[in-house]
Coordinates of C-alpha atoms in Angstrom, one line a residue:
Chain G
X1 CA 103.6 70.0 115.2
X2 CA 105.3 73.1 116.9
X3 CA 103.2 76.0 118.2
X4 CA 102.7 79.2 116.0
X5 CA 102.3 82.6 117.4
X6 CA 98.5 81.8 115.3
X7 CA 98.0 78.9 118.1
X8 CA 97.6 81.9 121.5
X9 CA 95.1 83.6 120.6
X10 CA 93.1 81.2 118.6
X11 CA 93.4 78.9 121.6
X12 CA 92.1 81.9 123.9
X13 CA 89.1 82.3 121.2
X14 CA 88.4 78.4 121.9
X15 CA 88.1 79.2 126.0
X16 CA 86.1 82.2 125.2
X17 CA 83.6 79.5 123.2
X18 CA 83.8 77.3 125.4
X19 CA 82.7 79.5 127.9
X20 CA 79.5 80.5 126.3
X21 CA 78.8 77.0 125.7
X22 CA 78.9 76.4 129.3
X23 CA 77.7 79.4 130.9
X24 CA 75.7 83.2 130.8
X25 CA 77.7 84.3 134.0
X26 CA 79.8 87.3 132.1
X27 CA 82.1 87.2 135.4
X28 CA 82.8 83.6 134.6
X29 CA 83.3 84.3 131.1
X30 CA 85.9 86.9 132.3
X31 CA 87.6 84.7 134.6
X32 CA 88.0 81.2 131.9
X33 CA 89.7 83.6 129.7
X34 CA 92.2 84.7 132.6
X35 CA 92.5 81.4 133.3
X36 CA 93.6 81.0 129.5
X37 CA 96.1 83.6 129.8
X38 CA 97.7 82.1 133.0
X39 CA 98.2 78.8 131.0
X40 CA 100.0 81.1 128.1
X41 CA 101.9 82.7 130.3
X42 CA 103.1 79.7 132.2
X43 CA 103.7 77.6 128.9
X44 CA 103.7 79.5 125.4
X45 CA 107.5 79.0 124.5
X46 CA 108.5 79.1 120.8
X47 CA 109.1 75.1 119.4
X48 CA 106.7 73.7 122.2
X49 CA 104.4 71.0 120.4
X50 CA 101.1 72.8 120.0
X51 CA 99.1 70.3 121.8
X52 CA 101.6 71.1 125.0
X53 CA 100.1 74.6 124.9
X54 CA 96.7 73.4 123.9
X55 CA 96.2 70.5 126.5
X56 CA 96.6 72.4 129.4
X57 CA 94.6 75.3 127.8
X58 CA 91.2 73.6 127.7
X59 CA 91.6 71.5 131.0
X60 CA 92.2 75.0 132.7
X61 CA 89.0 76.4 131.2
X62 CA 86.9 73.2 131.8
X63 CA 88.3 73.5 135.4
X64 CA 87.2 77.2 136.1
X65 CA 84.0 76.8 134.5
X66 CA 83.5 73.6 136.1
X67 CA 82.4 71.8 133.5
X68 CA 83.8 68.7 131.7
X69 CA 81.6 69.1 128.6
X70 CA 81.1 72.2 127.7
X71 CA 80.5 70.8 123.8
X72 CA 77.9 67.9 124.9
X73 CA 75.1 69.6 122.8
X74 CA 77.3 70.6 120.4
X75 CA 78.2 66.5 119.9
X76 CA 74.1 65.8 119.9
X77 CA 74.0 67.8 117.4
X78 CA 76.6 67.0 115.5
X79 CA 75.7 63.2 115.8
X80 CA 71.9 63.7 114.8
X81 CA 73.6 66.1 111.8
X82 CA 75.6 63.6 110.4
X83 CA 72.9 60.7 111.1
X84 CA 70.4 63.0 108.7
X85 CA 73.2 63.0 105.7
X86 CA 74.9 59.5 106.1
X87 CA 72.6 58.0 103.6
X88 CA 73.4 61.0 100.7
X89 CA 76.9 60.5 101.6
X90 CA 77.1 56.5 101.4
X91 CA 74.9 56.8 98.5
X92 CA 78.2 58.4 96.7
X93 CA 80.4 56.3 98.2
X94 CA 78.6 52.8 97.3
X95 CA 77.1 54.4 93.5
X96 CA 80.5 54.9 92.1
X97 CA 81.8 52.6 89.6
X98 CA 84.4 50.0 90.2
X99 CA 86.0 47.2 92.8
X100 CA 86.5 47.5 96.8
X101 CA 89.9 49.3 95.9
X102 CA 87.9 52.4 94.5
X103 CA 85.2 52.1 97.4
X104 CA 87.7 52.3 100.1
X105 CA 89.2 55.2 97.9
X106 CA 85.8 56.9 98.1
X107 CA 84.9 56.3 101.3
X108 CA 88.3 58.2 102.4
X109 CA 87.7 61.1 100.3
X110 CA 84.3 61.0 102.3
X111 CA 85.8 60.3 105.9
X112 CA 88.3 63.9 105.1
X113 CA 84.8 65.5 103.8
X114 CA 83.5 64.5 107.5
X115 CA 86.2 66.3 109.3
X116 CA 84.1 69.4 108.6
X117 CA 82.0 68.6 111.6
X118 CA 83.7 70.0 113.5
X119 CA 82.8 73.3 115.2
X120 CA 84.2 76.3 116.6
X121 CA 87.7 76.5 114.8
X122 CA 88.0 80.3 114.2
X123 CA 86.8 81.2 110.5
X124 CA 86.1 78.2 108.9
X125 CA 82.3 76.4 111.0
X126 CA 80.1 74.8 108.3
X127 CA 76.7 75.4 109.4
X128 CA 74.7 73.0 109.1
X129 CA 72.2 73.3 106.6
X130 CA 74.5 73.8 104.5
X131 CA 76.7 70.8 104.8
X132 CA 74.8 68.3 102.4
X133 CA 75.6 70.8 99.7
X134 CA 79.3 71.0 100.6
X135 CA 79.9 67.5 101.0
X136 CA 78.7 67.3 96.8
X137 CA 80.9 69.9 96.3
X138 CA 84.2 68.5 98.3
X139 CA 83.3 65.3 96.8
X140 CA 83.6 66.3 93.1
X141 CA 86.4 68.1 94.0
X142 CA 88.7 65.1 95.4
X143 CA 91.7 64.9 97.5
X144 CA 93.9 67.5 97.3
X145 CA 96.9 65.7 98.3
X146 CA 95.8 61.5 97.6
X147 CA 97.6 59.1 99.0
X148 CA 95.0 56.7 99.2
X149 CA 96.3 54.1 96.2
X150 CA 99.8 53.8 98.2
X151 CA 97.4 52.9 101.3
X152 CA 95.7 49.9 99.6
X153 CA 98.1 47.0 100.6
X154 CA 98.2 47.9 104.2
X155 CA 94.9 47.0 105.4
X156 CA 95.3 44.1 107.6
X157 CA 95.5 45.8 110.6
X158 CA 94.2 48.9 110.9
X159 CA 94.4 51.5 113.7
X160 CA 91.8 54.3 113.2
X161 CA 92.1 57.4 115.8
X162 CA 88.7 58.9 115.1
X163 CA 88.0 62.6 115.7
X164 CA 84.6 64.1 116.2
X165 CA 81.4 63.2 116.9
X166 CA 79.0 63.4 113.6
X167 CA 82.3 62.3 111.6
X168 CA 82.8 59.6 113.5
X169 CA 79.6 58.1 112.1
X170 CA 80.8 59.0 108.1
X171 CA 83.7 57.2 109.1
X172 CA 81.6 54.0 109.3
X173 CA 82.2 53.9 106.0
X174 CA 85.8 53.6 105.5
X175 CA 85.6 50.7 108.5
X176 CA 83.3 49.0 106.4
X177 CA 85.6 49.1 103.6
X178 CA 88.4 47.8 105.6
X179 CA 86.2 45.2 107.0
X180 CA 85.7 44.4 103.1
X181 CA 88.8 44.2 102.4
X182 CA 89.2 41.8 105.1
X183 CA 91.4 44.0 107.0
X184 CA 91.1 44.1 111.2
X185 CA 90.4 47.3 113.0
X186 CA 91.6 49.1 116.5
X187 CA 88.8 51.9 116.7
X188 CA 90.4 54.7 119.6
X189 CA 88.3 57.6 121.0
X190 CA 89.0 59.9 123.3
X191 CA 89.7 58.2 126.8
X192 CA 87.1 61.8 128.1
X193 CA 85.3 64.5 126.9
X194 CA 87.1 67.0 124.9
X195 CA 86.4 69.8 122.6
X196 CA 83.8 67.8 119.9
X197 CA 85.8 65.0 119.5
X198 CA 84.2 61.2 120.3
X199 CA 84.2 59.6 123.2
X200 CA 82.9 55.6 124.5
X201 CA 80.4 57.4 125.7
X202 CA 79.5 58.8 122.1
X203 CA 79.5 55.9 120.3
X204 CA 77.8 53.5 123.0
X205 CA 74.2 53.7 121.2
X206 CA 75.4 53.2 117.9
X207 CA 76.7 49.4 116.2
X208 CA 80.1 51.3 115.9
X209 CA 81.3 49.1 118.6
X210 CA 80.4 46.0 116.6
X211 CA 82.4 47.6 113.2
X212 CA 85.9 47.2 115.0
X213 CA 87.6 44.5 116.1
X214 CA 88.7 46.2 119.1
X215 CA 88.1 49.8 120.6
X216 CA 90.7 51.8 123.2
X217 CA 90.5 54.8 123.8
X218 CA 93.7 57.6 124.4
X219 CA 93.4 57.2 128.2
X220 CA 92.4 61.2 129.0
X221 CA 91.0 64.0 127.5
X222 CA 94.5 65.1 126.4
X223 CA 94.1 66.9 122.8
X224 CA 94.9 64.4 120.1
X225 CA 97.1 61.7 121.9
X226 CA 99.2 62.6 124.8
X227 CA 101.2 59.6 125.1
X228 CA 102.3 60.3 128.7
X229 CA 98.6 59.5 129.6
X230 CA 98.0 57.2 127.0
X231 CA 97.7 53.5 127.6
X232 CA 100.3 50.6 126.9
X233 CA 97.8 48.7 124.7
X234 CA 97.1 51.9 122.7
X235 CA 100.8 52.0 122.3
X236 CA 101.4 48.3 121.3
X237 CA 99.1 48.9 118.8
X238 CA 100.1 51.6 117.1
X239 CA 103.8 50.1 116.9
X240 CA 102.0 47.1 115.7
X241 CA 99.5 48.5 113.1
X242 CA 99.9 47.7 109.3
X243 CA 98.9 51.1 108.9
X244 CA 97.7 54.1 111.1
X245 CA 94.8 55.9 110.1
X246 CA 94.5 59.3 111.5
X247 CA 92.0 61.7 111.7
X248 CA 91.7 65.9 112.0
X249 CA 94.2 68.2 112.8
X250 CA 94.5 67.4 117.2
X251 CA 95.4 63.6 116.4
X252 CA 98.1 65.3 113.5
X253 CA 99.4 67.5 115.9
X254 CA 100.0 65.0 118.4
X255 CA 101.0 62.1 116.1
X256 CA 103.7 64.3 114.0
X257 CA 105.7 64.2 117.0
X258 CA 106.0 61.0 116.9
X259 CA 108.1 58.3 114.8
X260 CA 105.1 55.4 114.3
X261 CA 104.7 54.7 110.5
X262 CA 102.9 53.8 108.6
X263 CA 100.2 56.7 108.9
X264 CA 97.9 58.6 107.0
X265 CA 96.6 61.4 108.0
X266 CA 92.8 61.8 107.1
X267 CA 92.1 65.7 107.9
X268 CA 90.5 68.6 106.6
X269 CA 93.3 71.5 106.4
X270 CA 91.0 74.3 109.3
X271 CA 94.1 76.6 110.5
X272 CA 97.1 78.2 108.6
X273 CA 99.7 76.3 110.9
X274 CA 98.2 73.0 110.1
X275 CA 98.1 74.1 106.7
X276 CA 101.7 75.2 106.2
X277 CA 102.5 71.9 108.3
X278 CA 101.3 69.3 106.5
X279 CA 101.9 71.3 103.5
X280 CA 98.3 72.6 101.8
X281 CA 96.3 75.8 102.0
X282 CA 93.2 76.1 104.5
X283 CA 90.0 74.2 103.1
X284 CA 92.0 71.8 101.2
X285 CA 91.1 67.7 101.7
X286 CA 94.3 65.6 102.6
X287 CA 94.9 62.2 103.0
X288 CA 98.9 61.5 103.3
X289 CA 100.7 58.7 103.7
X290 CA 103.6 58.5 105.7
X291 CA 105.8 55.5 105.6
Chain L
X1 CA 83.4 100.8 126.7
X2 CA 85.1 98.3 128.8
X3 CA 86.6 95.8 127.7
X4 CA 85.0 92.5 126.5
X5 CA 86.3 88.9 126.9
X6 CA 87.0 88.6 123.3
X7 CA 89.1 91.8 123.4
X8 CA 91.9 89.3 124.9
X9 CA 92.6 87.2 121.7
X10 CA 91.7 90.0 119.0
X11 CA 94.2 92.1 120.6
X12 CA 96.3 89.6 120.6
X13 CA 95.6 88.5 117.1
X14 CA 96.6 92.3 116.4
X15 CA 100.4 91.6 117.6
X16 CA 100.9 88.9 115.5
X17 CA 99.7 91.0 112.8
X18 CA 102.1 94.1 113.6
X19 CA 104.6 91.4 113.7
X20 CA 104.1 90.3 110.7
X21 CA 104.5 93.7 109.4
X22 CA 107.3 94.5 110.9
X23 CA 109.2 91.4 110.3
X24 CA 110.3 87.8 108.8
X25 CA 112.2 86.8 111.7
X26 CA 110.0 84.5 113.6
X27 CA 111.4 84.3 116.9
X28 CA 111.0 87.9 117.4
X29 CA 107.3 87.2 116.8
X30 CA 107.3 84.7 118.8
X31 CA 108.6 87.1 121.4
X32 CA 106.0 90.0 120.4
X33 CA 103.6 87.2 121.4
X34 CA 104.9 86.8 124.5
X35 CA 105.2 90.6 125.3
X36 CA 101.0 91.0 124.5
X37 CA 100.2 86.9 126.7
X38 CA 102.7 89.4 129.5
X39 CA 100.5 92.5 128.9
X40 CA 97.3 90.2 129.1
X41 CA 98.4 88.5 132.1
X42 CA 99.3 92.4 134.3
X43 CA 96.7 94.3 132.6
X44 CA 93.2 92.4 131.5
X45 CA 90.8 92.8 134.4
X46 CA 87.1 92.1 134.0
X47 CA 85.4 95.6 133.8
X48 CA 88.7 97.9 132.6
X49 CA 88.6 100.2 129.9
X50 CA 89.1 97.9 126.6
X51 CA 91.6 100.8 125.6
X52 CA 93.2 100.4 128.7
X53 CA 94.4 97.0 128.0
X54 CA 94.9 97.9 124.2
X55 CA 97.1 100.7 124.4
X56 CA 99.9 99.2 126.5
X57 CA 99.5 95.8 124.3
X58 CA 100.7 97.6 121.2
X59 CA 103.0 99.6 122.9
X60 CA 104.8 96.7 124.5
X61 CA 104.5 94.8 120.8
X62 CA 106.2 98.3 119.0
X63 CA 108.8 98.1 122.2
X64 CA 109.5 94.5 121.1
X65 CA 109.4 94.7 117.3
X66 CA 111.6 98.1 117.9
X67 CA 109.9 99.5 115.2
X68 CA 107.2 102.8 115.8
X69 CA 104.8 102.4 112.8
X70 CA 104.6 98.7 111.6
X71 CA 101.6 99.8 109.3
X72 CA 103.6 102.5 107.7
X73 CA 103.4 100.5 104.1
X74 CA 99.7 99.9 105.2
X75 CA 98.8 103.6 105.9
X76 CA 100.2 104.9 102.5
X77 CA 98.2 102.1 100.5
X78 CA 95.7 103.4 102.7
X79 CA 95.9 106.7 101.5
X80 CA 96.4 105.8 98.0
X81 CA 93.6 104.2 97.4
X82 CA 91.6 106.7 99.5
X83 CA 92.8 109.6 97.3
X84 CA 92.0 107.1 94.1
X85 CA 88.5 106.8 95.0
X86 CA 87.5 109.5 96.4
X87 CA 86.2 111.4 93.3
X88 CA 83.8 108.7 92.9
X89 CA 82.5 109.4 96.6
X90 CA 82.6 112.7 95.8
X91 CA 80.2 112.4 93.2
X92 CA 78.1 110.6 95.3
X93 CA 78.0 113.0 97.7
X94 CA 77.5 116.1 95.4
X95 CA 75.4 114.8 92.9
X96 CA 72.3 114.3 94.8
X97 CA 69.3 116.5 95.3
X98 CA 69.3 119.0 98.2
X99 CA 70.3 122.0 100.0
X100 CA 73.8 122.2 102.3
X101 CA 71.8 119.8 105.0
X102 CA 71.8 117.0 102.8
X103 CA 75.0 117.4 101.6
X104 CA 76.1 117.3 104.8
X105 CA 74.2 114.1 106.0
X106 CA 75.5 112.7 102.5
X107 CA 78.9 113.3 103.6
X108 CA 78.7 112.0 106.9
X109 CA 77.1 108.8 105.5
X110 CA 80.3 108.7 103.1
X111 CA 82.8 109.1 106.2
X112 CA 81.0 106.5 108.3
X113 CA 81.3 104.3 105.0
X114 CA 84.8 105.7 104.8
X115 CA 85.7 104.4 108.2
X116 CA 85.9 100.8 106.5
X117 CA 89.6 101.8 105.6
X118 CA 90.8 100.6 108.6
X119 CA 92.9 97.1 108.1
X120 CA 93.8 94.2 110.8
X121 CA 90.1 93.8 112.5
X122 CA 89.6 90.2 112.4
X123 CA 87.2 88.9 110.3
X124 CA 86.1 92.2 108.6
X125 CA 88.7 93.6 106.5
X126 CA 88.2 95.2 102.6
X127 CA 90.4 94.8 100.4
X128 CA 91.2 97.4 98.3
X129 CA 89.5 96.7 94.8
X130 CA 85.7 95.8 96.0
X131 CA 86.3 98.8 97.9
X132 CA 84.7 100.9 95.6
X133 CA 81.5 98.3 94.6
X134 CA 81.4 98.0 98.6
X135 CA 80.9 102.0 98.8
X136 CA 78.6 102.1 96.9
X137 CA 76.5 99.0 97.9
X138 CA 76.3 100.5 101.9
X139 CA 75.8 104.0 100.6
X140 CA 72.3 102.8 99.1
X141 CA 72.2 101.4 102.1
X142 CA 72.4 104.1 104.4
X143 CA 72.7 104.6 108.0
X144 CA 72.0 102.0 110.2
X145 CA 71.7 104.2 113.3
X146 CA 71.0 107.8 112.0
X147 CA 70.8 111.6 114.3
X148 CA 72.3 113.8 111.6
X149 CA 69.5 115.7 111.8
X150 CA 69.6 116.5 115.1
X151 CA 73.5 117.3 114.4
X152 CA 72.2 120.2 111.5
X153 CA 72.1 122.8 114.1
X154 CA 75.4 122.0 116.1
X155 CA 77.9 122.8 113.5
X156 CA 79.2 126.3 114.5
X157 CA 82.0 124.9 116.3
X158 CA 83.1 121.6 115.7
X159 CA 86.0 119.6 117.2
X160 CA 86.9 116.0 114.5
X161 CA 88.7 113.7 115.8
X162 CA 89.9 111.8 112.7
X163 CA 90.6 108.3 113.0
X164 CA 92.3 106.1 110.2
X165 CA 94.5 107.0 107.4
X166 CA 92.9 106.9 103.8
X167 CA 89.3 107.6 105.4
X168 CA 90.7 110.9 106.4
X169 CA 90.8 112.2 102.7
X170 CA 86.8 110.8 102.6
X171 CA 86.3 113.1 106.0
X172 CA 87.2 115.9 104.2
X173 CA 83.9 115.5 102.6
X174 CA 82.4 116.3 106.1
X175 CA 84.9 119.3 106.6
X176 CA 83.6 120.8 103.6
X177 CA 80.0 120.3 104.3
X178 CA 80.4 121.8 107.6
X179 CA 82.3 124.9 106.1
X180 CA 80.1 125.6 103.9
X181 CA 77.7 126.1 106.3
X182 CA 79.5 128.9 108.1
X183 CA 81.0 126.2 111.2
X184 CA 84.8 126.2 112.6
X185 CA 86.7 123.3 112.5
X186 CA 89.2 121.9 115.2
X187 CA 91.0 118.9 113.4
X188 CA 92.3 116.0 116.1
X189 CA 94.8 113.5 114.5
X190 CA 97.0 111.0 116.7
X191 CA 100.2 112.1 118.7
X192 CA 101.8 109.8 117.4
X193 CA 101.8 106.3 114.7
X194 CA 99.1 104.1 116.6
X195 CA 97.7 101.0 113.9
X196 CA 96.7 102.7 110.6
X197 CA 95.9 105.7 112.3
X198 CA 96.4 109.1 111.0
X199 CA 98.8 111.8 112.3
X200 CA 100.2 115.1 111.6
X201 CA 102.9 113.4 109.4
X202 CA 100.0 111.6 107.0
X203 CA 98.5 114.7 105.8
X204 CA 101.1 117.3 105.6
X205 CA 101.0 116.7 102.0
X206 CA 97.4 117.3 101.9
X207 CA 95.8 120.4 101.5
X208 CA 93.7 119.3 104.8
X209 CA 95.7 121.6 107.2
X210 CA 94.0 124.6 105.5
X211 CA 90.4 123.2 105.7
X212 CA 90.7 122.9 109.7
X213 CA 90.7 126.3 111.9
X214 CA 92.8 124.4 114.0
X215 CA 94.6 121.3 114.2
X216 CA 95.7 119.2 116.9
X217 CA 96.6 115.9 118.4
X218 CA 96.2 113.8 121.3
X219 CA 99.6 114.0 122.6
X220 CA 100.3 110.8 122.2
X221 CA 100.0 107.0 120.2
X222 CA 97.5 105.6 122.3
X223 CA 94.5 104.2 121.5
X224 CA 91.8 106.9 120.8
X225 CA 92.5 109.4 123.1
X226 CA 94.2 108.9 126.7
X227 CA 93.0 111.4 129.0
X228 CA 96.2 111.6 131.1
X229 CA 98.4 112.1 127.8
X230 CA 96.3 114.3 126.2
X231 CA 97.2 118.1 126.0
X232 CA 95.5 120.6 127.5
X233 CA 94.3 122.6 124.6
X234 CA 92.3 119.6 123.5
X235 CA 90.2 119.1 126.4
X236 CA 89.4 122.6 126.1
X237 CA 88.6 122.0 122.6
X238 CA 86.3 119.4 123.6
X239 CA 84.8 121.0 126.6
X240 CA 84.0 124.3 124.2
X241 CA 82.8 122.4 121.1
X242 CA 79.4 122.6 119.8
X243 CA 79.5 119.6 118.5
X244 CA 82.2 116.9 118.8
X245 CA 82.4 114.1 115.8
X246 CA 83.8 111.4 116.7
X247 CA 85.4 108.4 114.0
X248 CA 85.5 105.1 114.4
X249 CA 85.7 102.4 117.4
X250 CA 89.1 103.5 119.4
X251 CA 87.5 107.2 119.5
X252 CA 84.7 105.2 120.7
X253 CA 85.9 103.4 122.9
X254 CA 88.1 105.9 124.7
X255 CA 85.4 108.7 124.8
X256 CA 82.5 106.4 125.6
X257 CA 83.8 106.7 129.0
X258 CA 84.0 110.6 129.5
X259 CA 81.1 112.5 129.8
X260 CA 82.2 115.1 127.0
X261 CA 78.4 116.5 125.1
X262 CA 77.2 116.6 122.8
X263 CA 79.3 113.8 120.8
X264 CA 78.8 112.2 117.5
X265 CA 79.8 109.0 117.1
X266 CA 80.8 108.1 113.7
X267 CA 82.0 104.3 112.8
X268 CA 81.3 100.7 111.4
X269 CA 80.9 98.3 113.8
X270 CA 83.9 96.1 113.2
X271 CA 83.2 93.9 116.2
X272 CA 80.8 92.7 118.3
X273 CA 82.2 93.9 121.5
X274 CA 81.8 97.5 119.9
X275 CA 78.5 96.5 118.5
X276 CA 77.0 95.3 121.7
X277 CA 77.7 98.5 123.5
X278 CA 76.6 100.8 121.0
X279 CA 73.9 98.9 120.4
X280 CA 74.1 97.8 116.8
X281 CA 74.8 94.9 114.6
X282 CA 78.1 94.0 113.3
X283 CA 78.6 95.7 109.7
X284 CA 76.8 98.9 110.9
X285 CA 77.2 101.9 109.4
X286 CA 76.2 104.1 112.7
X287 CA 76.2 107.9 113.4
X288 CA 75.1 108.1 116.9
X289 CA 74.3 111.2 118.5
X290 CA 74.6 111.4 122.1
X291 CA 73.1 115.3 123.7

């Protein structure tokens, strides 16, 4: 996906956040969002891939505030947030009618619902009291666009590029399905903290390790995948995969660059660009399938 | 006021909005982007004066878009739908108990509530048909921050500097009040077309020339008013005025940092930057009276 003009200043918005996470020091506040507007200045070009812009962006930011998790007790709390709900949420999942087919179908519809944890994108935070009841609202509401059936016969060997922290555990849901299904699983995190998306480090108390098959991570803290930094294995794999599963808008961003097929991309629709993109208005619930 | 971290991407979030009403040719917006990260990189130092920084950002995006009012379109919606609910305000305003004092602190309560016409502030805009439910609702309300009493007996010479278009015909309201009870009037409107604000060229077709003694502008389309571009005749004005009244955040933000007494301050808080320094909440409706 190509930068938007949209992209500057919501990526300034995310330094400024990311700031206040990290510090009270106004003058370092001050100085992490010139340190934002160097990286614009030095990169912002129109047809750039957003994540070109929005890479350097964040690492400039975590380097002036000198901080490489500025979002850790955001993450807590996202993880202890979507611990508390799991069991509402897999009670939908598993208390629908039908075979493994409409499980998996389900539990996809509530791995997109997940990507709503996920803080700090300019107009659209879910807080989180309120997330139970939006989850039964998104769920009754279904997939905007559904490409789940055409996803069915491509289980075998399944790469899943997980997102945040708290979604990561609804996404336990759509492994189990997979696992099911019989189907094999390459789990990938983020190789290092960034933004609220999951790291080893994340996931090492939980029996997520024991879900997939294998786990990589992206080899950095590079938005999405940056495939420069990325390592060979993670690579293979994806050539390799019988299908691709996706998650959020930074592993979209990344991913649409490239050519690796088939993929389907699991994300709640948070920012216009995205939106006009991947083709569907902010808010809605897409799972497409490229092939 | 100075200017606030967050004043970097709003203003910024601005330029893409000018460009957007100025044009469908997307490289150029990508350019005006580029013209306010260049602006932002020269001009945005930690303890300037926020207008400082916004003044030169919207001139450089006009330079770019070659166009010297993007809001035009904006401003006359403005205006219309000022003009189309103003008799309703007027009621408001009229029908109440009282003698001219609380007609007056009615009418300054409907031109703080009238400042709301101002379109483009992230996060907080109005659109046009809840405008009238909206009146209503924050004129039960009241005044969040409220000296109009101490104002009653500063109204023999009065300089108003106006701020947008459309909330000027809900200022005349004020003008009336304060003619009624005996004050002069010196009317300030822009130099020239600065976001939605009002200049001489919006209300020549008014009949608000002839409730003003006097009317004149700040010499110039920058933000609020820029001391160095100002004329002459209007720092007088403001150095003789009994009272000054003051509308809305770039007035306040500009005049916040001269000493000129005693000044009204007359606005929503559209953002918290403003909202911090004045010292209320976002959504305010505030007339702040400073001896």
């Amino acid at each position: 996906m190509k930068v938007h003009p949209r992209c500057s200043y919501c990526l300034l918005s995310r330094v400024h956040l990311e700031a206040k996470l990290s510090t009270d020091d106004e003058e370092l506040m001050h100085k992490a969002i010139l340190g934002g507007i160097e990286v614009l200045r030095e990169k912002y070009m129109p047809g750039m891939p957003a994540a070109e812009l929005a890479t350097p962006m964040h690492r400039k930011a975590y380097e002036i505030l000198n901080d490489n998790d500025p979002y850790i007790k955001m993450k807590e709390l996202s993880n202890k947030a979507a611990a508390k709900v799991l069991p509402i949420i897999r009670s939908h999942v598993y208390n629908g009618h039908g075979n493994d087919n409409d499980l998996f179908k389900r539990a996809i519809l509530a791995a997109v619902i997940g990507n709503y944890f996920d803080y700090g994108v300019m107009g659209l935070d879910v807080p989180i009291d309120v997330f139970e009841e939006t989850f039964i609202e998104h769920f009754r509401r279904g997939l905007d666009i559904d490409d789940t059936d055409r996803m069915l016969d491509k289980l075998s060997n399944v790469v899943y590029l997980a997102d945040n922290c708290g979604e990561i555990l609804i996404d336990t849901l759509v492994l189990e399905a997979i696992k099911r299904m019989g189907g094999r699983i390459t789990l990938v995190v983020r190789g290092a903290p960034i933004l609220n998306d999951v790291t080893l480090e994340d996931i090492k108390d939980d029996n997520i390790f024991e879900m997939a098959d294998r786990v990589m991570t992206t080899g950095s803290n590079a938005i999405g995948i940056r495939f420069e930094e990325a390592p060979l294995e993670l690579k293979e794999a994806l050539e390799n995969a019988s299908l691709i599963i996706s998650k959020g808008m930074a592993n979209y961003e990344t991913l649409s660059e490239e050519n690796y097929r088939p993929i389907a991309y699991l994300l709640k629709v948070k920012c216009d660009p995205v939106g006009e993109d991947i083709g569907a208005n902010k808010g809605s619930s897409v799972a497409k399938l490229l092939e």
